[in-house]
Tab-separated table of C-alpha atoms in Angstrom:
chain	number	residue	atom	x	y	z
A	234	MET	CA	-22.325	25.371	6.356
A	235	PRO	CA	-22.941	23.508	3.124
A	236	SER	CA	-24.435	20.093	3.749
A	237	LEU	CA	-22.936	16.960	2.215
A	238	THR	CA	-25.871	16.631	-0.207
A	239	SER	CA	-25.443	20.134	-1.557
A	240	LEU	CA	-21.710	19.502	-2.034
A	241	ALA	CA	-22.597	16.308	-3.857
A	242	ASN	CA	-24.422	18.306	-6.511
A	243	PRO	CA	-22.036	18.275	-9.534
A	244	SER	CA	-22.564	21.988	-10.336
A	245	ARG	CA	-21.857	22.997	-6.716
A	246	PHE	CA	-18.853	20.729	-6.776
A	247	MET	CA	-17.486	22.323	-9.935
A	248	ALA	CA	-17.843	25.806	-8.399
A	249	LEU	CA	-16.360	24.880	-5.015
A	250	SER	CA	-13.420	22.817	-6.429
A	251	ALA	CA	-12.580	25.625	-8.888
A	252	ARG	CA	-12.124	27.934	-5.953
A	253	ALA	CA	-10.359	25.427	-3.667
A	254	LEU	CA	-7.877	23.916	-6.204
A	255	PRO	CA	-5.408	26.835	-6.451
A	256	TRP	CA	-5.171	27.016	-2.682
A	257	ILE	CA	-4.585	23.250	-2.299
A	258	ALA	CA	-2.019	23.407	-5.061
A	259	ALA	CA	-0.153	26.245	-3.297
A	260	VAL	CA	-0.233	24.341	-0.021
A	261	THR	CA	1.101	21.252	-1.782
A	262	ALA	CA	4.026	23.175	-3.287
A	263	LEU	CA	4.837	24.730	0.097
A	264	LEU	CA	4.683	21.390	1.918
A	265	PHE	CA	6.949	19.781	-0.695
A	266	ALA	CA	9.506	22.559	-0.410
A	267	LEU	CA	9.523	22.242	3.397
A	268	GLY	CA	9.317	18.490	3.373
A	269	LEU	CA	12.209	18.047	0.910
A	270	TRP	CA	14.251	20.517	2.872
A	271	VAL	CA	13.885	18.646	6.196
A	272	ALA	CA	14.236	15.302	4.371
A	273	PHE	CA	17.666	16.167	3.017
A	274	THR	CA	18.882	17.846	6.212
A	275	ALA	CA	17.642	15.040	8.603
A	276	PRO	CA	20.396	13.024	10.257
A	277	GLU	CA	21.402	9.607	8.733
A	278	ASP	CA	20.056	6.456	10.238
A	279	TYR	CA	22.497	4.541	12.512
A	280	GLN	CA	22.200	1.366	10.417
A	281	GLN	CA	21.203	2.507	6.952
A	282	GLY	CA	23.072	5.761	6.544
A	283	GLU	CA	21.960	7.904	3.624
A	284	THR	CA	19.751	5.164	2.231
A	285	VAL	CA	17.096	5.951	4.848
A	286	ARG	CA	16.077	8.989	2.875
A	287	ILE	CA	14.315	6.650	0.344
A	288	MET	CA	11.821	6.121	3.161
A	289	TYR	CA	10.580	9.770	2.742
A	290	LEU	CA	9.227	8.762	-0.705
A	291	HIS	CA	8.508	5.110	-0.144
A	292	VAL	CA	6.349	5.341	2.992
A	293	PRO	CA	4.080	8.189	1.882
A	294	SER	CA	3.487	6.405	-1.434
A	295	ALA	CA	2.639	3.227	0.419
A	296	TRP	CA	0.243	5.093	2.717
A	297	LEU	CA	-1.404	6.763	-0.228
A	298	SER	CA	-1.808	3.506	-2.153
A	299	LEU	CA	-3.908	2.238	0.789
A	300	LEU	CA	-5.735	5.605	1.439
A	301	ILE	CA	-6.715	6.071	-2.183
A	302	TYR	CA	-8.064	2.515	-2.402
A	303	THR	CA	-10.144	3.171	0.743
A	304	VAL	CA	-11.486	6.365	-0.778
A	305	MET	CA	-12.320	4.415	-3.914
A	306	SER	CA	-14.182	1.779	-1.915
A	307	VAL	CA	-16.234	4.365	-0.097
A	308	SER	CA	-17.071	5.975	-3.442
A	309	ALA	CA	-17.977	2.503	-4.753
A	310	ILE	CA	-20.515	2.055	-1.930
A	311	GLY	CA	-21.882	5.549	-2.782
A	312	ALA	CA	-22.212	4.537	-6.456
A	313	LEU	CA	-23.807	1.116	-5.757
A	314	VAL	CA	-26.168	2.054	-2.972
A	315	TRP	CA	-27.085	5.671	-3.622
A	316	ARG	CA	-26.362	5.602	-7.429
A	317	HIS	CA	-24.747	9.054	-6.974
A	318	PRO	CA	-23.030	10.367	-10.118
A	319	LEU	CA	-20.382	12.148	-8.171
A	320	ALA	CA	-19.465	8.956	-6.339
A	321	GLU	CA	-18.950	7.274	-9.716
A	322	VAL	CA	-16.822	10.230	-10.842
A	323	SER	CA	-14.715	10.017	-7.698
A	324	MET	CA	-14.242	6.358	-8.085
A	325	LYS	CA	-13.104	6.658	-11.663
A	326	ALA	CA	-10.783	9.626	-11.021
A	327	ALA	CA	-9.043	7.906	-8.096
A	328	ALA	CA	-8.020	4.690	-9.888
A	329	PRO	CA	-5.116	5.898	-12.037
A	330	ILE	CA	-3.765	8.099	-9.148
A	331	GLY	CA	-3.812	5.158	-6.742
A	332	CYS	CA	-2.178	2.942	-9.392
A	333	VAL	CA	0.689	5.386	-9.816
A	334	PHE	CA	1.354	5.726	-6.098
A	335	THR	CA	1.315	1.902	-5.725
A	336	PHE	CA	3.824	1.733	-8.600
A	337	LEU	CA	6.018	4.401	-6.948
A	338	CYS	CA	5.883	2.424	-3.720
A	339	LEU	CA	7.087	-0.768	-5.413
A	340	VAL	CA	9.883	0.988	-7.385
A	341	THR	CA	11.253	2.957	-4.386
A	342	GLY	CA	10.936	-0.230	-2.308
A	343	ALA	CA	13.052	-2.152	-4.822
A	344	LEU	CA	15.635	0.623	-4.905
A	345	TRP	CA	15.741	0.516	-1.102
A	346	GLY	CA	15.738	-3.258	-0.845
A	347	LYS	CA	18.821	-3.824	-3.027
A	348	PRO	CA	21.328	-1.903	-0.868
A	349	MET	CA	19.754	-2.860	2.492
A	350	TRP	CA	18.436	-6.393	2.162
A	351	GLY	CA	20.600	-7.471	-0.746
A	352	ALA	CA	17.628	-8.145	-3.098
A	353	TRP	CA	15.537	-6.006	-5.390
A	354	TRP	CA	12.535	-8.216	-4.776
A	355	VAL	CA	11.520	-11.148	-2.523
A	356	TRP	CA	8.215	-12.882	-2.441
A	357	ASP	CA	7.341	-12.220	1.151
A	358	ALA	CA	3.781	-11.459	2.272
A	359	ARG	CA	4.083	-7.674	2.332
A	360	LEU	CA	5.742	-7.238	-1.096
A	361	THR	CA	3.471	-9.822	-2.694
A	362	SER	CA	0.262	-8.264	-1.331
A	363	VAL	CA	1.305	-4.804	-2.544
A	364	LEU	CA	1.949	-6.284	-5.985
A	365	VAL	CA	-1.555	-7.811	-5.845
A	366	LEU	CA	-2.846	-4.314	-4.960
A	367	LEU	CA	-1.192	-2.902	-8.100
A	368	LEU	CA	-2.756	-5.705	-10.135
A	369	ILE	CA	-6.209	-4.936	-8.690
A	370	TYR	CA	-5.781	-1.168	-9.595
A	371	LEU	CA	-4.778	-2.186	-13.106
A	372	GLY	CA	-7.811	-4.550	-13.327
A	373	ILE	CA	-10.146	-1.746	-12.279
A	374	LEU	CA	-8.582	0.575	-14.868
A	375	ALA	CA	-9.101	-2.164	-17.483
A	376	ILE	CA	-12.817	-2.409	-16.534
A	377	TRP	CA	-13.248	1.319	-16.942
A	378	ASN	CA	-11.639	1.183	-20.361
A	379	ALA	CA	-13.119	-2.048	-21.604
A	380	ILE	CA	-16.904	-1.246	-21.028
A	381	GLU	CA	-18.300	1.347	-23.334
A	382	ASP	CA	-21.495	2.118	-21.368
A	383	GLN	CA	-20.324	4.275	-18.437
A	384	ALA	CA	-23.149	3.387	-16.073
A	385	HIS	CA	-22.503	-0.360	-16.600
A	386	ALA	CA	-18.730	0.203	-16.316
A	387	ALA	CA	-19.263	2.110	-13.035
A	388	ARG	CA	-21.285	-0.801	-11.544
A	389	MET	CA	-18.660	-3.431	-12.563
A	390	ALA	CA	-15.779	-1.237	-11.332
A	391	ALA	CA	-17.562	-0.644	-8.034
A	392	LEU	CA	-18.100	-4.356	-7.485
A	393	ALA	CA	-14.401	-5.126	-8.374
A	394	THR	CA	-13.294	-2.355	-6.084
A	395	LEU	CA	-15.248	-3.698	-3.106
A	396	VAL	CA	-14.068	-7.298	-3.706
A	397	GLY	CA	-10.451	-6.017	-3.909
A	398	PHE	CA	-10.862	-4.173	-0.631
A	399	VAL	CA	-10.247	-7.556	1.090
A	400	ASN	CA	-6.587	-7.037	0.165
A	401	ILE	CA	-6.207	-3.757	2.058
A	402	PRO	CA	-6.100	-5.264	5.694
A	403	ILE	CA	-3.872	-7.987	4.264
A	404	VAL	CA	-1.335	-5.425	3.044
A	405	LYS	CA	-1.486	-3.532	6.322
A	406	PHE	CA	-1.175	-6.476	8.711
A	407	SER	CA	0.950	-8.869	6.535
A	408	VAL	CA	4.047	-7.939	8.535
A	409	GLU	CA	2.333	-8.885	11.793
A	410	TRP	CA	0.478	-12.063	10.664
A	411	TRP	CA	3.466	-13.731	8.978
A	412	ASN	CA	7.279	-13.734	9.037
A	413	THR	CA	8.382	-11.276	6.388
A	414	LEU	CA	11.607	-9.813	5.270
A	415	HIS	CA	9.939	-6.402	5.346
A	416	GLN	CA	10.166	-4.912	8.766
A	417	GLY	CA	7.109	-4.356	10.940
A	418	ALA	CA	5.118	-1.213	11.425
A	419	SER	CA	7.224	1.753	12.622
A	420	VAL	CA	4.945	4.725	13.016
A	421	PHE	CA	1.496	3.432	14.118
A	422	THR	CA	2.191	0.837	16.757
A	423	LEU	CA	0.714	0.227	20.193
A	424	GLU	CA	3.962	1.373	21.833
A	425	GLY	CA	4.059	4.544	19.795
A	426	SER	CA	6.434	5.433	16.939
A	427	LYS	CA	9.739	3.533	16.776
A	428	ILE	CA	11.273	6.302	14.674
A	429	ALA	CA	13.414	8.982	16.307
A	430	PRO	CA	11.720	12.391	16.134
A	431	GLU	CA	14.517	13.849	13.842
A	432	ILE	CA	13.607	11.181	11.248
A	433	LEU	CA	9.874	11.055	12.002
A	434	LEU	CA	9.319	14.819	11.361
A	435	PRO	CA	10.478	14.800	7.685
A	436	LEU	CA	8.501	11.623	7.116
A	437	LEU	CA	5.251	13.158	8.486
A	438	MET	CA	5.880	16.314	6.444
A	439	MET	CA	6.400	14.411	3.287
A	440	ALA	CA	3.295	12.339	4.061
A	441	CYS	CA	1.279	15.625	4.347
A	442	ALA	CA	2.787	16.919	1.109
A	443	PHE	CA	1.945	13.634	-0.681
A	444	THR	CA	-1.600	13.655	0.708
A	445	CYS	CA	-2.190	17.296	-0.439
A	446	LEU	CA	-0.842	16.382	-3.851
A	447	TYR	CA	-3.304	13.469	-4.012
A	448	VAL	CA	-6.236	15.656	-3.033
A	449	ALA	CA	-5.293	18.244	-5.700
A	450	LEU	CA	-4.864	15.499	-8.376
A	451	HIS	CA	-8.113	13.765	-7.354
A	452	LEU	CA	-10.164	17.041	-7.470
A	453	ALA	CA	-8.644	17.996	-10.826
A	454	ALA	CA	-9.318	14.530	-12.279
A	455	MET	CA	-12.900	14.614	-10.999
A	456	ARG	CA	-13.450	18.010	-12.668
A	457	ASN	CA	-12.022	16.630	-15.902
A	458	GLU	CA	-14.305	13.587	-15.709
A	459	ILE	CA	-17.444	15.794	-15.086
A	460	LEU	CA	-16.508	17.984	-18.061
A	461	ARG	CA	-15.928	14.914	-20.165
A	462	ARG	CA	-19.412	13.632	-19.275
A	463	ARG	CA	-21.037	16.984	-20.059
A	464	LEU	CA	-19.285	17.068	-23.378
A	465	ARG	CA	-20.534	13.569	-24.194
A	466	ARG	CA	-24.118	14.558	-23.261
A	467	LEU	CA	-23.862	17.668	-25.431
A	468	ALA	CA	-22.559	15.659	-28.351
A	469	ILE	CA	-25.432	13.220	-28.052
A	470	LEU	CA	-27.911	16.115	-27.778
A	471	ALA	CA	-26.362	17.819	-30.849
A	472	ALA	CA	-26.509	14.563	-32.789
A	473	SER	CA	-30.188	14.055	-31.998
A	474	GLU	CA	-31.020	17.608	-33.081
A	475	THR	CA	-29.818	17.266	-36.632
A	476	PRO	CA	-32.602	17.837	-39.131
A	477	ALA	CA	-34.556	14.657	-39.679
A	478	PRO	CA	-34.770	14.671	-43.528
A	479	ALA	CA	-30.977	15.002	-43.886
A	480	ARG	CA	-30.427	11.994	-41.635
A	481	VAL	CA	-32.924	9.920	-43.533
A	482	SER	CA	-31.355	10.702	-46.914
A	483	SER	CA	-27.902	9.959	-45.662
A	484	LEU	CA	-29.111	6.654	-44.255
A	485	GLU	CA	-30.807	5.737	-47.580
A	486	GLY	CA	-27.594	6.781	-49.399
A	487	GLY	CA	-25.639	4.440	-47.212
A	488	ALA	CA	-28.087	1.662	-47.820
A	489	ARG	CA	-27.986	2.057	-51.567
A	490	ALA	CA	-24.219	2.135	-51.774
B	287	MET	CA	-49.697	13.882	-5.378
B	288	SER	CA	-47.574	14.379	-2.243
B	289	VAL	CA	-48.643	10.927	-0.972
B	290	ALA	CA	-47.394	9.339	-4.220
B	291	LEU	CA	-44.166	11.301	-3.910
B	292	ASP	CA	-43.714	10.168	-0.321
B	293	LEU	CA	-44.394	6.572	-1.273
B	294	GLY	CA	-41.842	6.690	-4.071
B	295	ARG	CA	-39.240	8.133	-1.699
B	296	ARG	CA	-39.871	5.473	0.918
B	297	ARG	CA	-39.606	2.708	-1.680
B	298	ARG	CA	-36.304	4.165	-2.922
B	299	SER	CA	-34.846	4.386	0.600
B	300	LEU	CA	-35.946	0.793	1.279
B	301	ARG	CA	-34.162	-0.349	-2.005
B	302	ARG	CA	-31.038	1.533	-0.910
B	303	ARG	CA	-31.077	-0.127	2.533
B	304	ARG	CA	-31.442	-3.520	0.917
B	305	ARG	CA	-28.534	-2.870	-1.456
B	306	LEU	CA	-26.411	-1.711	1.463
B	307	ALA	CA	-27.259	-4.760	3.473
B	308	LEU	CA	-26.550	-7.062	0.477
B	309	ILE	CA	-23.116	-5.452	-0.009
B	310	ALA	CA	-22.302	-5.706	3.718
B	311	VAL	CA	-23.243	-9.399	3.844
B	312	ALA	CA	-21.378	-10.219	0.563
B	313	LEU	CA	-18.240	-8.425	1.815
B	314	ALA	CA	-18.410	-10.225	5.243
B	315	MET	CA	-18.688	-13.575	3.528
B	316	LEU	CA	-15.803	-12.823	1.186
B	317	GLY	CA	-13.720	-11.521	4.062
B	318	LEU	CA	-14.355	-14.751	6.013
B	319	ALA	CA	-13.522	-16.941	3.036
B	320	VAL	CA	-10.247	-15.110	2.413
B	321	ALA	CA	-9.371	-15.210	6.151
B	322	LEU	CA	-9.961	-18.968	6.221
B	323	ALA	CA	-7.869	-19.505	3.081
B	324	LEU	CA	-5.002	-17.361	4.396
B	325	TYR	CA	-5.195	-19.139	7.791
B	326	ALA	CA	-4.952	-22.513	6.082
B	327	LEU	CA	-2.011	-21.310	3.942
B	328	SER	CA	-0.192	-19.515	6.689
B	329	GLY	CA	2.493	-22.208	6.855
B	330	SER	CA	3.545	-21.436	3.306
B	331	ILE	CA	3.042	-17.680	3.409
B	332	VAL	CA	5.774	-17.162	6.012
B	333	PHE	CA	8.928	-15.941	4.374
B	334	PHE	CA	11.284	-17.832	6.733
B	335	HIS	CA	11.396	-20.311	9.519
B	336	THR	CA	13.063	-19.851	12.879
B	337	PRO	CA	15.841	-22.057	14.208
B	338	SER	CA	13.423	-23.353	16.834
B	339	GLU	CA	11.081	-24.592	14.113
B	340	ILE	CA	14.030	-26.312	12.411
B	341	ALA	CA	15.012	-27.933	15.717
B	342	GLU	CA	11.450	-29.200	16.056
B	343	GLY	CA	11.847	-30.924	12.700
B	344	LEU	CA	9.176	-28.750	11.014
B	345	VAL	CA	11.204	-28.753	7.844
B	346	ALA	CA	12.440	-32.016	6.291
B	347	PRO	CA	16.235	-31.983	5.548
B	348	GLY	CA	17.187	-31.998	1.916
B	349	GLY	CA	14.627	-29.425	0.879
B	350	ARG	CA	15.093	-25.697	0.204
B	351	VAL	CA	14.311	-23.479	3.140
B	352	ARG	CA	14.771	-19.949	4.397
B	353	ILE	CA	15.903	-19.522	7.995
B	354	GLY	CA	15.715	-16.185	9.699
B	355	GLY	CA	17.015	-14.827	13.026
B	356	LEU	CA	19.991	-12.947	14.421
B	357	VAL	CA	23.611	-13.578	13.525
B	358	LYS	CA	24.926	-15.152	16.715
B	359	GLU	CA	27.587	-13.060	18.471
B	360	GLY	CA	31.092	-14.562	18.001
B	361	SER	CA	29.947	-17.143	15.518
B	362	VAL	CA	31.181	-15.606	12.298
B	363	THR	CA	34.331	-17.062	10.661
B	364	ARG	CA	35.482	-15.924	7.214
B	365	SER	CA	38.014	-17.408	4.881
B	366	GLY	CA	38.148	-15.478	1.604
B	367	ASP	CA	34.657	-15.469	0.166
B	368	HIS	CA	33.532	-18.376	2.303
B	369	ILE	CA	31.697	-17.459	5.513
B	370	VAL	CA	30.310	-19.663	8.260
B	371	PHE	CA	28.016	-18.314	10.986
B	372	ALA	CA	25.137	-19.301	13.236
B	373	ILE	CA	21.566	-17.926	13.047
B	374	THR	CA	19.932	-17.807	16.491
B	375	ASP	CA	16.454	-16.929	17.841
B	376	THR	CA	18.123	-17.030	21.295
B	377	ALA	CA	16.576	-20.422	21.990
B	378	LYS	CA	18.100	-22.554	19.223
B	379	ASP	CA	20.851	-22.048	16.607
B	380	VAL	CA	21.351	-23.166	13.020
B	381	GLN	CA	24.828	-23.292	11.411
B	382	VAL	CA	25.027	-21.629	7.997
B	383	SER	CA	27.785	-21.890	5.412
B	384	TYR	CA	27.810	-19.422	2.490
B	385	ASP	CA	29.968	-18.605	-0.446
B	386	GLY	CA	29.549	-15.069	-1.684
B	387	VAL	CA	29.120	-11.459	-0.729
B	388	VAL	CA	26.882	-10.705	2.225
B	389	PRO	CA	24.884	-7.435	2.382
B	390	ASP	CA	26.443	-4.339	4.011
B	391	LEU	CA	24.198	-4.613	6.999
B	392	PHE	CA	25.453	-8.117	7.792
B	393	ARG	CA	27.224	-8.285	11.156
B	394	GLU	CA	26.977	-10.031	14.503
B	395	GLY	CA	23.687	-9.384	16.248
B	396	GLN	CA	22.016	-8.308	12.975
B	397	GLY	CA	18.765	-9.836	11.657
B	398	VAL	CA	19.344	-12.029	8.568
B	399	VAL	CA	17.474	-14.450	6.404
B	400	ALA	CA	19.548	-17.276	4.761
B	401	GLU	CA	18.174	-19.267	1.926
B	402	GLY	CA	19.491	-22.660	0.793
B	403	VAL	CA	19.439	-26.452	1.285
B	404	LEU	CA	19.099	-27.867	4.772
B	405	ARG	CA	21.435	-30.881	5.182
B	406	ALA	CA	20.654	-33.854	7.350
B	407	ASP	CA	23.053	-32.611	10.071
B	408	HIS	CA	20.974	-29.439	10.241
B	409	LEU	CA	23.614	-27.317	8.565
B	410	LEU	CA	22.250	-24.794	5.972
B	411	ALA	CA	24.199	-24.695	2.779
B	412	ALA	CA	23.040	-21.172	1.834
B	413	ASP	CA	23.148	-19.740	-1.641
B	414	ASN	CA	21.598	-16.408	-0.650
B	415	VAL	CA	21.892	-14.279	2.486
B	416	LEU	CA	19.523	-11.287	2.997
B	417	ALA	CA	19.795	-8.687	5.722
B	418	LYS	CA	16.615	-7.909	7.697
B	419	HIS	CA	16.574	-4.584	9.484
B	420	ASP	CA	14.192	-3.810	12.248
B	421	GLU	CA	11.548	-1.064	12.400
B	422	ARG	CA	13.687	1.364	14.436
B	423	TYR	CA	15.076	4.473	12.778
B	424	MET	CA	17.517	6.664	14.735
B	425	PRO	CA	20.340	9.039	14.199
B	426	ARG	CA	23.779	7.700	14.999
B	427	GLU	CA	24.354	10.172	17.856
B	428	ALA	CA	21.122	9.088	19.617
B	429	VAL	CA	22.212	5.431	19.438
B	430	GLU	CA	25.616	6.220	20.836
B	431	ALA	CA	24.031	8.221	23.680
B	432	LEU	CA	21.647	5.249	24.477
B	433	LYS	CA	24.541	2.795	24.436
B	434	ARG	CA	26.590	4.975	26.776
B	435	GLN	CA	23.719	4.959	29.215
B	436	GLY	CA	23.207	1.233	28.780
B	437	LEU	CA	19.642	1.803	27.604
B	438	TRP	CA	20.084	0.469	24.053
B	439	ARG	CA	17.501	-2.297	23.263
B	440	GLY	CA	17.948	-2.475	19.500
B	441	GLU	CA	19.933	-4.861	17.330
B	442	GLY	CA	23.356	-5.700	18.605
B	443	ALA	CA	22.276	-5.140	22.218
B	444	PRO	CA	23.133	-7.812	24.780
B	445	VAL	CA	20.458	-10.436	24.127
B	446	SER	CA	17.803	-10.528	26.809
B	447	ARG	CA	14.668	-11.002	24.795
């Protein structure tokens, strides 16, 4: 059994993720095929008719937007407290993926809201807090892109991520704490799921497919980030190994010109 | 040599623990501050008021307001594009008058949110009506079966809440 510390070694991570990625990708494709099949053959909802099928995209996107932020926050603690390079890489790789799923959640929600509620958008607590989540994701992406020094960027992004985590319980419980147009929780409630099994099954299958897709994307993005860092280090090394006289003469040339 | 190594390791783990504690305390303070702010603002974060809150005079007439509840059974009268109905929370009602197209889900017993100006006689002159659906999702056949057995507790059920 590999321990967590040995997995956290970037070289071990590269080797293991290279072996795992094709399998995860295959499982993702299979789950999407099955999930879409049951999603389109599931019965219509008694109130919403065919429109209920938007839920099979909307709800998994919404869950992922929260899950990815939580993963990012755990990584941020790893980066701040243990200063682990892999935690930094995980944090940086997760941000754009979470941002996209939050955007998907908002777009599918608007497309669902127009026919059902009669409005693309309302400023109720749930919708507004999810919009704030998207803005937080965008802010974190901006930090990563604005600060040149990666170690400094990682520290600022980690702090921003942890501050933004306050919003996660607000998104989750907004429909319980305040009156909202958005309906309350359906799947995870104290009385159990309020969704009929014929409609719940495709939803859970799509949620599994989405989650597998996220894991595959996150691993691939982490690998890319590690490779990018190695490249940068090699470039710096190569630059420092250029023959000294040549560098001096070019500098002098620049100074004279 | 090993003593020095050991010392260094211990100092590092102490630093880590201090950083972790600092983050935990900072997050707890931030969470508390946000919770207090949200609690103080909760009156304006709600998307709609209930007819009972209107009856208590929580909202001054003349201002814009959103009122939410169920469309009262037997209260809907239409004449062309003009529609008059009552929103109820089973304790109190508010009369609503509206010109325009209501959402497909609109019907008696359905959750709705109406937005408009509350007049002095507690009639809401709405300029927007939104449908609010509940968190139940069910195939039509299952609902029919439940209704036949008299076990239906969803929207449109005889009000007993």
